[in-house]
mmCIF file of C-alpha atoms and ligand atoms in Angstrom:
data_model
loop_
_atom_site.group_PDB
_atom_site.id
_atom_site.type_symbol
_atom_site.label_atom_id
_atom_site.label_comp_id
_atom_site.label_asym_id
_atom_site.label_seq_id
_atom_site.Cartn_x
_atom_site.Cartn_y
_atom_site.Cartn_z
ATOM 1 C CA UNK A 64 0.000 0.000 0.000
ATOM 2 C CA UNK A 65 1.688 3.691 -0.873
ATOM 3 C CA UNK A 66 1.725 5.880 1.922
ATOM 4 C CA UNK A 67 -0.861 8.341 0.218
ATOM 5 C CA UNK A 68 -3.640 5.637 0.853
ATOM 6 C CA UNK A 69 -3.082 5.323 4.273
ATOM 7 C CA UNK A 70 -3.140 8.841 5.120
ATOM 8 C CA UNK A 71 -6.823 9.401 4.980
ATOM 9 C CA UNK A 72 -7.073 6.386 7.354
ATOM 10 C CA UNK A 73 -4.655 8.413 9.563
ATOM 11 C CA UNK A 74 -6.794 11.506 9.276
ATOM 12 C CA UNK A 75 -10.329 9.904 10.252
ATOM 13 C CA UNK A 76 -8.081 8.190 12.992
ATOM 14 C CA UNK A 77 -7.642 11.790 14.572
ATOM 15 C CA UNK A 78 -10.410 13.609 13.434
ATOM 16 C CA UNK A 79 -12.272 10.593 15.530
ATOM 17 C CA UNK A 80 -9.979 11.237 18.443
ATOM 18 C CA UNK A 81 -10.877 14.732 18.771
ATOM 19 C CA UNK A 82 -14.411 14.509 18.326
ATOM 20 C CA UNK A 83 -15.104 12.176 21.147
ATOM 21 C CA UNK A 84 -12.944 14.529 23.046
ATOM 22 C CA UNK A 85 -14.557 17.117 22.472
ATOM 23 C CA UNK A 86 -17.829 17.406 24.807
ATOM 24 C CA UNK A 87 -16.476 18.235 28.066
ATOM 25 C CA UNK A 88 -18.834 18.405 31.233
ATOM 26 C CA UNK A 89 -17.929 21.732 33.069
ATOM 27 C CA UNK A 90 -18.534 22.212 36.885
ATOM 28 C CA UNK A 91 -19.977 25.802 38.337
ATOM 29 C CA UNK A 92 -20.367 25.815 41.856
ATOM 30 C CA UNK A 93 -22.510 27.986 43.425
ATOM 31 C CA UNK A 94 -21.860 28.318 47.122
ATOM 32 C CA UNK A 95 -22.823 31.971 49.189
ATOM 33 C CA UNK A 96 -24.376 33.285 46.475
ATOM 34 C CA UNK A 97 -21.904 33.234 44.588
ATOM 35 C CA UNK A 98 -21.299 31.400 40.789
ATOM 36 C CA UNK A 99 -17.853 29.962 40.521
ATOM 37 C CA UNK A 100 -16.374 30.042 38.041
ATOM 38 C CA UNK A 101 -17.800 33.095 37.313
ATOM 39 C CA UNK A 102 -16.404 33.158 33.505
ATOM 40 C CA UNK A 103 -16.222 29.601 31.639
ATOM 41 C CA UNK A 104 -15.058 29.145 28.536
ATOM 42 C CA UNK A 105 -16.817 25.864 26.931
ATOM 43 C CA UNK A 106 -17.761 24.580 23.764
ATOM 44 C CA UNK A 107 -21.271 23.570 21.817
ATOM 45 C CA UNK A 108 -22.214 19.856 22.898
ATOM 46 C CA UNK A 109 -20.674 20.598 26.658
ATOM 47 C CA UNK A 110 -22.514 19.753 29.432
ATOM 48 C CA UNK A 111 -22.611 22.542 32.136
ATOM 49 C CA UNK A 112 -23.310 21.460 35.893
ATOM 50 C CA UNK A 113 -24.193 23.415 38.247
ATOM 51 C CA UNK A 114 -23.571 22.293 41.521
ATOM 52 C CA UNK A 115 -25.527 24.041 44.502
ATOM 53 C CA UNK A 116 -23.511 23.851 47.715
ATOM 54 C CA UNK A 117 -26.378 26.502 49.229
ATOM 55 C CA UNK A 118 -29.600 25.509 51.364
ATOM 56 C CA UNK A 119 -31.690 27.979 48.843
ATOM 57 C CA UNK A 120 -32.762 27.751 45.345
ATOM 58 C CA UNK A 121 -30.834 29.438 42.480
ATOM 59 C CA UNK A 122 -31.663 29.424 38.947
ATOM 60 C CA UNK A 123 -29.036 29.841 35.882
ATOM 61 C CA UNK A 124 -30.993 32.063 33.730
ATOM 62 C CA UNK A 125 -29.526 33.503 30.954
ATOM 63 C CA UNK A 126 -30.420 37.042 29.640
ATOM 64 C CA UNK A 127 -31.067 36.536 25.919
ATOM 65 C CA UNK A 128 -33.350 33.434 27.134
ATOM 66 C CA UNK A 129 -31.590 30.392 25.454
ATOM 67 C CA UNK A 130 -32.230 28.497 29.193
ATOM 68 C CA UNK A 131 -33.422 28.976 32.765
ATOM 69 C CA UNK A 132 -32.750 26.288 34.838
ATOM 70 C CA UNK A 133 -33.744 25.964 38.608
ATOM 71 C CA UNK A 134 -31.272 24.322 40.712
ATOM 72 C CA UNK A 135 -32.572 23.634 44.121
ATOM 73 C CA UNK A 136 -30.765 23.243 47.400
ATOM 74 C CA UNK A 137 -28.018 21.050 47.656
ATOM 75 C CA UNK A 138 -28.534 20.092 44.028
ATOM 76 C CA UNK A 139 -26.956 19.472 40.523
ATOM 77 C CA UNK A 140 -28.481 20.044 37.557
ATOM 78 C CA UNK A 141 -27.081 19.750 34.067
ATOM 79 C CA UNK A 142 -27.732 21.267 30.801
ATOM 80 C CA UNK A 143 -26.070 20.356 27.293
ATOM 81 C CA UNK A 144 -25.312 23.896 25.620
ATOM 82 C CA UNK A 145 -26.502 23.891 22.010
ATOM 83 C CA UNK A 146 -26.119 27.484 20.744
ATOM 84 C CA UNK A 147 -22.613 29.505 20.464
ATOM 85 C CA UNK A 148 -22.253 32.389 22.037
ATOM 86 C CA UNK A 149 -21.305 34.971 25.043
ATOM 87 C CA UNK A 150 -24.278 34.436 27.350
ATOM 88 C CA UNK A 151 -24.458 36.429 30.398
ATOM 89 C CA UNK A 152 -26.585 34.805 33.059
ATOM 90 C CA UNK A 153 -27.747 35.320 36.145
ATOM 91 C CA UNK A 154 -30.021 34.282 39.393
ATOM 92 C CA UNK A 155 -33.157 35.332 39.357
ATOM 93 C CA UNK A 156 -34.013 35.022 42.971
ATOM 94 C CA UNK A 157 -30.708 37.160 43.834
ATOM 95 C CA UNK A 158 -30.029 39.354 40.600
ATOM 96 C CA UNK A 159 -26.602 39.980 42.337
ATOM 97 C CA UNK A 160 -25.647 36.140 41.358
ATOM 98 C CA UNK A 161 -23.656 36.744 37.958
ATOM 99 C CA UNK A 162 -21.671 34.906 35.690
ATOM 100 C CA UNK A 163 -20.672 34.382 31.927
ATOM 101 C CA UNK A 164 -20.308 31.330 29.511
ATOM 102 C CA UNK A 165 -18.392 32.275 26.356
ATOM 103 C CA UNK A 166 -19.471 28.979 24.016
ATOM 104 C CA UNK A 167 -17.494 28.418 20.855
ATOM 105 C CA UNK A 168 -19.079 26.436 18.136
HETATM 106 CU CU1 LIG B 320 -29.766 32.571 43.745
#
């Protein structure tokens, strides 16, 4: 076999790697109030999880509406982010709770 007919096998070898790779699941804790990390970098097909470390109810609610999620106390809850984008979000039972999630496509 030459060598140029086994490079595309090479290529779908790593293109394969990276895809499966590729969805990460990223942990936010949110403990006093507070989201942390405030500012995550992630990518579409991540899972986010937000972990709530408080005895009251947040929400993740982001401010051009592509989700609200409730997370209530001493919970987790996950969402798989579909839609690039810098989306600011916040808590909407303590508007001071504020974070960022810059998703690359
Ligand atoms: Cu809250």
């Amino acid at each position: 076999m030459k060598p140029r007919r086994i490079l595309p096998l090479f290529a779908a070898l790593i293109l394969g790697a990276s895809v499966s790779a590729q969805a990460a699941t990223i942990q936010i804790s949110i403990e006093n109030l507070v989201f942390a990390p405030a500012e995550a970098s992630v990518k579409v097909g991540d899972t986010v999880e937000w972990v709530n470390k408080d005895i009251v109810a947040h929400t993740a609610t982001a401010r051009n509406g592509d989700f609200d999620v409730t997370i209530p106390p001493k919970k987790t809850v996950t969402l798989i982010l579909k839609k690039a984008g810098t989306v600011d979000y916040y808590c909407r039972f303590h508007p001071n709770m504020k974070a960022t999630l810059t998703i690359a496509p």
